[in-house]
Short mmCIF file of N, CA, C and O in Angstrom, two decimals:
data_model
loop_
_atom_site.label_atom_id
_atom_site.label_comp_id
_atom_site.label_asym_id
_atom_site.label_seq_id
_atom_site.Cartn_x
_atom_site.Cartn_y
_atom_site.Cartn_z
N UNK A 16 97.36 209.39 117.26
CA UNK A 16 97.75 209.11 118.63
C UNK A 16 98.73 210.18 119.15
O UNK A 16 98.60 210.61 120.30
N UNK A 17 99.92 210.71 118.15
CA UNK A 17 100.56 211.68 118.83
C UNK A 17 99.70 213.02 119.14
O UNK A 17 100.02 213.66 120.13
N UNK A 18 99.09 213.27 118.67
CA UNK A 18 98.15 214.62 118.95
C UNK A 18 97.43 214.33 119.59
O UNK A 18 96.71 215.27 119.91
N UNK A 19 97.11 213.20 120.14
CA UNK A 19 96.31 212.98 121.34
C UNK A 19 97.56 213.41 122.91
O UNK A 19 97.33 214.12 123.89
N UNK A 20 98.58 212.80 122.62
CA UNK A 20 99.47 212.66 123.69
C UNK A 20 100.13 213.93 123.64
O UNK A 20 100.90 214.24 124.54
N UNK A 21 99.83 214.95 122.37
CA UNK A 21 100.50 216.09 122.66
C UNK A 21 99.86 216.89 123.43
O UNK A 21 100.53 217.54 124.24
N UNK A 22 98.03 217.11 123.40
CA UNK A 22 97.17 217.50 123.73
C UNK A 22 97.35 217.34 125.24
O UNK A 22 97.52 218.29 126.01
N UNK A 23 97.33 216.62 125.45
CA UNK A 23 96.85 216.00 127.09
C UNK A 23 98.55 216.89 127.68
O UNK A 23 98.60 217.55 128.72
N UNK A 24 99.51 216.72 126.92
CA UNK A 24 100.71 217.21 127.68
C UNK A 24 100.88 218.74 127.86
O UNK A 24 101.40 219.32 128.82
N UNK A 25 100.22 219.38 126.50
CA UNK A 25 99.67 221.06 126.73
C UNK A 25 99.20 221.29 127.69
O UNK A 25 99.69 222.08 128.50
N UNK A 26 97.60 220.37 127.94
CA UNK A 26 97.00 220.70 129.23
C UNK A 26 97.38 220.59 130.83
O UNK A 26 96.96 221.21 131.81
N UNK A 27 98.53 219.33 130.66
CA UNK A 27 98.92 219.32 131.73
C UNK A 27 99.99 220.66 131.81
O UNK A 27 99.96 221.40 132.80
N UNK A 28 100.50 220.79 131.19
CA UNK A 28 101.82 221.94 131.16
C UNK A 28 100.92 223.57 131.63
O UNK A 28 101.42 224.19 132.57
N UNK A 29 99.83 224.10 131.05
CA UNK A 29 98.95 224.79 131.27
C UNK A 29 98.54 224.67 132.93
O UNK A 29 98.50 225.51 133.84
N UNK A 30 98.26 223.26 132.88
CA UNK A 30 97.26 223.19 134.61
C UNK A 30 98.87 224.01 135.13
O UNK A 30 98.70 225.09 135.69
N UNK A 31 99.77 223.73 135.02
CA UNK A 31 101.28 223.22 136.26
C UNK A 31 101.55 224.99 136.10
O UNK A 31 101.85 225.76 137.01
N UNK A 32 101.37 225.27 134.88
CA UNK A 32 101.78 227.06 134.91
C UNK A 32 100.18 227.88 135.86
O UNK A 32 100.53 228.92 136.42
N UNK A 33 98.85 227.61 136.05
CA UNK A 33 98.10 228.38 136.80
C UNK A 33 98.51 227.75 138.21
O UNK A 33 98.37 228.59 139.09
N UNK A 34 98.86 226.82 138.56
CA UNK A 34 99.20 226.29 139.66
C UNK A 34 100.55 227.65 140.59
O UNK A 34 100.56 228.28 141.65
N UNK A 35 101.50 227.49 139.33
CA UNK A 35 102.82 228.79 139.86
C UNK A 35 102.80 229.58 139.98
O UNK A 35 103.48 230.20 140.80
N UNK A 36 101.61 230.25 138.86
CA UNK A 36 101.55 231.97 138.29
C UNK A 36 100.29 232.18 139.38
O UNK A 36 100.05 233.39 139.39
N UNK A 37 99.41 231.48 140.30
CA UNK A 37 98.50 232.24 141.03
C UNK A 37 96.96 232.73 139.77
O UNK A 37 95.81 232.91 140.16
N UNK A 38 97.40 232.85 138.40
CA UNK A 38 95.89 233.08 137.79
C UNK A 38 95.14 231.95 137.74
O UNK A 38 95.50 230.81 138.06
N UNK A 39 93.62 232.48 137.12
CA UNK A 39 92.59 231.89 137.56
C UNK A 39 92.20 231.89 135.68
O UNK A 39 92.39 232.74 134.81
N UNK A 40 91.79 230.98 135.66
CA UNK A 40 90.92 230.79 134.36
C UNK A 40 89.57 230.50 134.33
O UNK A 40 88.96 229.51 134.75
N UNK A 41 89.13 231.63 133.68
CA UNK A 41 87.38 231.51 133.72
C UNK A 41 86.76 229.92 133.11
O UNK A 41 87.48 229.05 132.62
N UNK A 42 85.72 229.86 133.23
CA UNK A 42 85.34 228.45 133.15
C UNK A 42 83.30 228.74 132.86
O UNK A 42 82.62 228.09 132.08
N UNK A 43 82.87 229.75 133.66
CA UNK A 43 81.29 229.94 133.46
C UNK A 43 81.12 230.89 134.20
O UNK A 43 81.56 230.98 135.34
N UNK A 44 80.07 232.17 133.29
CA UNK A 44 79.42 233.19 133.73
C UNK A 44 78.27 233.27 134.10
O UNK A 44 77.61 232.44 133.47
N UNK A 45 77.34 234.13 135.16
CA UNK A 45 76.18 234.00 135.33
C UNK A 45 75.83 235.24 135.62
O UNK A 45 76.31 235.77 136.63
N UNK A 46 74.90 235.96 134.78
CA UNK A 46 74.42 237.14 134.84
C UNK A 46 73.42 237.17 136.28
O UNK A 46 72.52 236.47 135.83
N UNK A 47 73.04 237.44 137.44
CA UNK A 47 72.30 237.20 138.79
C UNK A 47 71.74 238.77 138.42
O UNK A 47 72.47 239.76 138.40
N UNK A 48 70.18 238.78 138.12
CA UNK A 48 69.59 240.51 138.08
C UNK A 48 69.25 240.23 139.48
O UNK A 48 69.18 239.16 140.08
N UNK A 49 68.98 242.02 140.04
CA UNK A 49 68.11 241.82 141.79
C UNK A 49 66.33 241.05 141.75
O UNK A 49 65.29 241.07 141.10
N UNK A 50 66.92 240.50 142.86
CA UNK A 50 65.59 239.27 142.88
C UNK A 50 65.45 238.03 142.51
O UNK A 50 64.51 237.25 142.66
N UNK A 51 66.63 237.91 141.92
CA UNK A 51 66.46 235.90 141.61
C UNK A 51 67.46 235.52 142.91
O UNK A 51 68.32 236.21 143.47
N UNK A 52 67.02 234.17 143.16
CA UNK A 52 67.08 233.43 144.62
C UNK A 52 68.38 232.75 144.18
O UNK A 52 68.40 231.57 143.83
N UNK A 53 69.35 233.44 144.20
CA UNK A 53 70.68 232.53 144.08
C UNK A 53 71.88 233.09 145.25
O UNK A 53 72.11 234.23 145.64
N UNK A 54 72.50 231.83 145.60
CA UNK A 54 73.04 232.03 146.98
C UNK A 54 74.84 231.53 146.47
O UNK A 54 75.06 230.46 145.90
N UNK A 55 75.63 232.24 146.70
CA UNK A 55 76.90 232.08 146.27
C UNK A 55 77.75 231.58 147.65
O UNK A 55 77.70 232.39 148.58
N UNK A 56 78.48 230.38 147.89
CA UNK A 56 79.42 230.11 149.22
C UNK A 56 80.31 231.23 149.21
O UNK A 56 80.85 231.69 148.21
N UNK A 57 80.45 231.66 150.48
CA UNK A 57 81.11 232.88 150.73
C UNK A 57 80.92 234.25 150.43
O UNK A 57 81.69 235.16 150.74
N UNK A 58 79.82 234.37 149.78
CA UNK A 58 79.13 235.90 149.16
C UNK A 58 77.59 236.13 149.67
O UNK A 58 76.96 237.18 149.54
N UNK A 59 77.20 235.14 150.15
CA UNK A 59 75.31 234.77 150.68
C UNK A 59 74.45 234.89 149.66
O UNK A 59 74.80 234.78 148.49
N UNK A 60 73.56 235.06 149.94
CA UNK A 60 72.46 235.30 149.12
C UNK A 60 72.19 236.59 148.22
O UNK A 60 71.82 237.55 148.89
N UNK A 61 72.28 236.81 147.01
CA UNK A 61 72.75 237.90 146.16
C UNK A 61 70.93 238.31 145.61
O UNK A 61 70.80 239.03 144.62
N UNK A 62 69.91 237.89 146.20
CA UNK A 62 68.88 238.40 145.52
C UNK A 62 68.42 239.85 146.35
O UNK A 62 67.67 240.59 145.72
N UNK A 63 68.67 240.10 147.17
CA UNK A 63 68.70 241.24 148.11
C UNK A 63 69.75 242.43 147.36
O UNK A 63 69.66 243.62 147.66
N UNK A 64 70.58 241.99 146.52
CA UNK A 64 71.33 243.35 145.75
C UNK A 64 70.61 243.87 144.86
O UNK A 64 70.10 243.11 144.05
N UNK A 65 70.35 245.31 144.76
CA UNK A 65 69.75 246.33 144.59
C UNK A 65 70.35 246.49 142.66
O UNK A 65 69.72 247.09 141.78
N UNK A 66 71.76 245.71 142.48
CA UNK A 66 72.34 246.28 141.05
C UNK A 66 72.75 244.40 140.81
O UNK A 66 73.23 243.59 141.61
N UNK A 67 72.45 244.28 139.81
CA UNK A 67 73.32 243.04 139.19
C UNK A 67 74.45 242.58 139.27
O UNK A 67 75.46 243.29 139.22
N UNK A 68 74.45 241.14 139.43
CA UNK A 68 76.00 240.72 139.70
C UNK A 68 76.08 239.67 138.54
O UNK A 68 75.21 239.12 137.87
N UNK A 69 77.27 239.61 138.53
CA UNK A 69 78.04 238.48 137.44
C UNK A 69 78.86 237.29 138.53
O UNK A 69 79.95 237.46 139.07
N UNK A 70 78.44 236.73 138.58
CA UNK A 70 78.49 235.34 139.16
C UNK A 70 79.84 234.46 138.51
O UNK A 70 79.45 233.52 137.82
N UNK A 71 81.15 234.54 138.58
CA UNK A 71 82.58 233.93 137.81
C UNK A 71 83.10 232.77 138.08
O UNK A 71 84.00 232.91 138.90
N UNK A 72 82.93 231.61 137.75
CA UNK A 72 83.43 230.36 138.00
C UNK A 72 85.09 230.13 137.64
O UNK A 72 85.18 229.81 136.45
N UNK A 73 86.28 230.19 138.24
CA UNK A 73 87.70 230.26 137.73
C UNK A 73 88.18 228.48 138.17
O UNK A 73 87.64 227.74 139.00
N UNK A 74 88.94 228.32 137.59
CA UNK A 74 89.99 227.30 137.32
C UNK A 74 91.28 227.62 137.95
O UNK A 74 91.60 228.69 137.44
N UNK A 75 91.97 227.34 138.58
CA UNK A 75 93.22 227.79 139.47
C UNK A 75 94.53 226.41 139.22
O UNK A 75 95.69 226.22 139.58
N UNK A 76 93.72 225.83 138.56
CA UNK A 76 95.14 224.39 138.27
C UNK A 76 94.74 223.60 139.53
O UNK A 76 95.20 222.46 139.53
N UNK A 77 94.04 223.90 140.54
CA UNK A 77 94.04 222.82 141.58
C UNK A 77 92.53 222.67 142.30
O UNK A 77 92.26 221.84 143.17
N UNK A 78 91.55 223.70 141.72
CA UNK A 78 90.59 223.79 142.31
C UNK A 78 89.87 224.50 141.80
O UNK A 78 90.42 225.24 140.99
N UNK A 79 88.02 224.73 142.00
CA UNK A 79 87.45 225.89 141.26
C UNK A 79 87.07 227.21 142.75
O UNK A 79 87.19 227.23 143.97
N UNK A 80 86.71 227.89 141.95
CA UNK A 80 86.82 229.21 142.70
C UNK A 80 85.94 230.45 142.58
O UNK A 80 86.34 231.31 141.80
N UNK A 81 84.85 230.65 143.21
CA UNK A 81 84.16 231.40 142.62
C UNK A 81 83.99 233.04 143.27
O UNK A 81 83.80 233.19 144.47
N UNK A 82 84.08 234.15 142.39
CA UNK A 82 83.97 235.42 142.63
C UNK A 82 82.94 236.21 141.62
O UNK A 82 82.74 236.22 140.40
N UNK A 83 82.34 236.96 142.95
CA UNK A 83 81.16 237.87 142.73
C UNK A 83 81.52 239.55 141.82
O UNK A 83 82.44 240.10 142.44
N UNK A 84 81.22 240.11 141.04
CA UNK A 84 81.55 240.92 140.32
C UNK A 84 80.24 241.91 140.31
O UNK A 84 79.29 241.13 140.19
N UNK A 85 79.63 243.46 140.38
CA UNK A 85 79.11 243.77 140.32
C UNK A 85 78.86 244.13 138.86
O UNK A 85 79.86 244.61 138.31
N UNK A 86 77.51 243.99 137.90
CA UNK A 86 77.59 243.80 136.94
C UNK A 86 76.87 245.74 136.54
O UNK A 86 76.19 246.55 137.17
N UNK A 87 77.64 245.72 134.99
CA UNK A 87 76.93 246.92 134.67
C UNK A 87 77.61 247.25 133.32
O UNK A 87 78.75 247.68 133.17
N UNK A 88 76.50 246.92 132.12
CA UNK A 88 76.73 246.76 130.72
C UNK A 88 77.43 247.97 130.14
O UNK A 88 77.82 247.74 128.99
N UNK A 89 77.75 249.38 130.63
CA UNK A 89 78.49 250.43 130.13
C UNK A 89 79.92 250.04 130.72
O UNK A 89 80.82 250.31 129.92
N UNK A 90 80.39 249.41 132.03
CA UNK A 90 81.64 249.24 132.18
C UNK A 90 82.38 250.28 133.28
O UNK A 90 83.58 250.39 133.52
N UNK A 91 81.56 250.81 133.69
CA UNK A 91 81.84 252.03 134.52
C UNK A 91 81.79 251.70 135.93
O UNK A 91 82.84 251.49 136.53
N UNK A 92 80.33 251.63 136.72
CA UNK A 92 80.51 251.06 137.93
C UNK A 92 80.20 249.92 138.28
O UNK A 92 79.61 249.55 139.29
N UNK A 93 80.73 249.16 137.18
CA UNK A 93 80.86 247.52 137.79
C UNK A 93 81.20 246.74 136.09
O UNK A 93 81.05 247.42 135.08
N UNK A 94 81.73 245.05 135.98
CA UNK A 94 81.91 244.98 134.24
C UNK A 94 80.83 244.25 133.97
O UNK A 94 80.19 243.36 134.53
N UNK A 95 80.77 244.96 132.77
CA UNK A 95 80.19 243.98 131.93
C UNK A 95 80.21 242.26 131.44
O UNK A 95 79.32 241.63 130.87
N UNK A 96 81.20 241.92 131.76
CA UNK A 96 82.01 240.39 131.88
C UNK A 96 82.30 240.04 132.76
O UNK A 96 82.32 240.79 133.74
N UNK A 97 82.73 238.43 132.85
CA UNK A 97 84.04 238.10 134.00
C UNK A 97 85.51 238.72 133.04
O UNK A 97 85.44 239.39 132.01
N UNK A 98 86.44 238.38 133.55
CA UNK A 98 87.84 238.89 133.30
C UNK A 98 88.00 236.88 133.02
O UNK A 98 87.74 235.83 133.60
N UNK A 99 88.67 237.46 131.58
CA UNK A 99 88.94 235.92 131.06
C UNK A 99 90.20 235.38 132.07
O UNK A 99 90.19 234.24 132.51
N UNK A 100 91.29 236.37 132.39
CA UNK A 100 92.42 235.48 133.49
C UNK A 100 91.85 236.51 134.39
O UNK A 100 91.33 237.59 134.12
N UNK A 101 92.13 235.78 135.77
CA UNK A 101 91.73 236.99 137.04
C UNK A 101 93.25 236.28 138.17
O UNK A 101 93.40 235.08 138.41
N UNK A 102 94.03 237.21 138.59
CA UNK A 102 95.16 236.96 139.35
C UNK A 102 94.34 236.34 140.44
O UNK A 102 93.14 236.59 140.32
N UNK A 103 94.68 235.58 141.50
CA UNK A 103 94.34 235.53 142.94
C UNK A 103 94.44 236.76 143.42
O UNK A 103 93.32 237.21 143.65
N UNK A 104 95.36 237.57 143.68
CA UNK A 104 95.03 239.25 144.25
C UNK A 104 93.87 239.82 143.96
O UNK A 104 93.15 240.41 144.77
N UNK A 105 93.60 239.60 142.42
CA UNK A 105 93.15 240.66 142.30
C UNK A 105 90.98 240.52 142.14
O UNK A 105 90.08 241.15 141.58
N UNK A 106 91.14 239.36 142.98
CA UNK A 106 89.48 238.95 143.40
C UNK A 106 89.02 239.62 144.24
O UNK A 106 87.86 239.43 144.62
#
């Protein structure tokens, strides 16, 4: 029972620090190649892009949040990943 109640108090302590600090915690990736029919709120419809996107689902302590990333497996003009913390700025 105490490691249950310690658990739950980490996570709350965790939510209350992305809440202050402004980062974002990843949560689910989605590789989008050009031509599949997927439509992102606030980004439109991403099957019309010519280069791959990475599709980033974040955690913010109060809400989820999603940002578009241009994808590209060498790391050069666009990442290969989401970014495991992503600031609010820096979306």
């Amino acid at each position: 029972m105490r490691f249950v109640i310690a658990a739950i108090a980490v996570l709350i302590l965790a939510n209350f620090i992305l809440l202050i600090s402004g980062e974002r915690v990843l949560l689910t990736e989605t590789l989008v190649q050009p031509g599949e029919a997927v439509s992102v709120e606030g980004f439109g419809d991403l099957s019309g892009n010519a280069q791959a996107s990475l599709v980033c689902k974040y955690w913010t302590g109060r809400s989820m949040v999603t940002t578009v990333f241009w994808y590209a497996p060498n790391n050069i003009f666009g990442r290969d990943q989401c970014p495991f913390l992503n600031g609010s700025e820096g979306s």
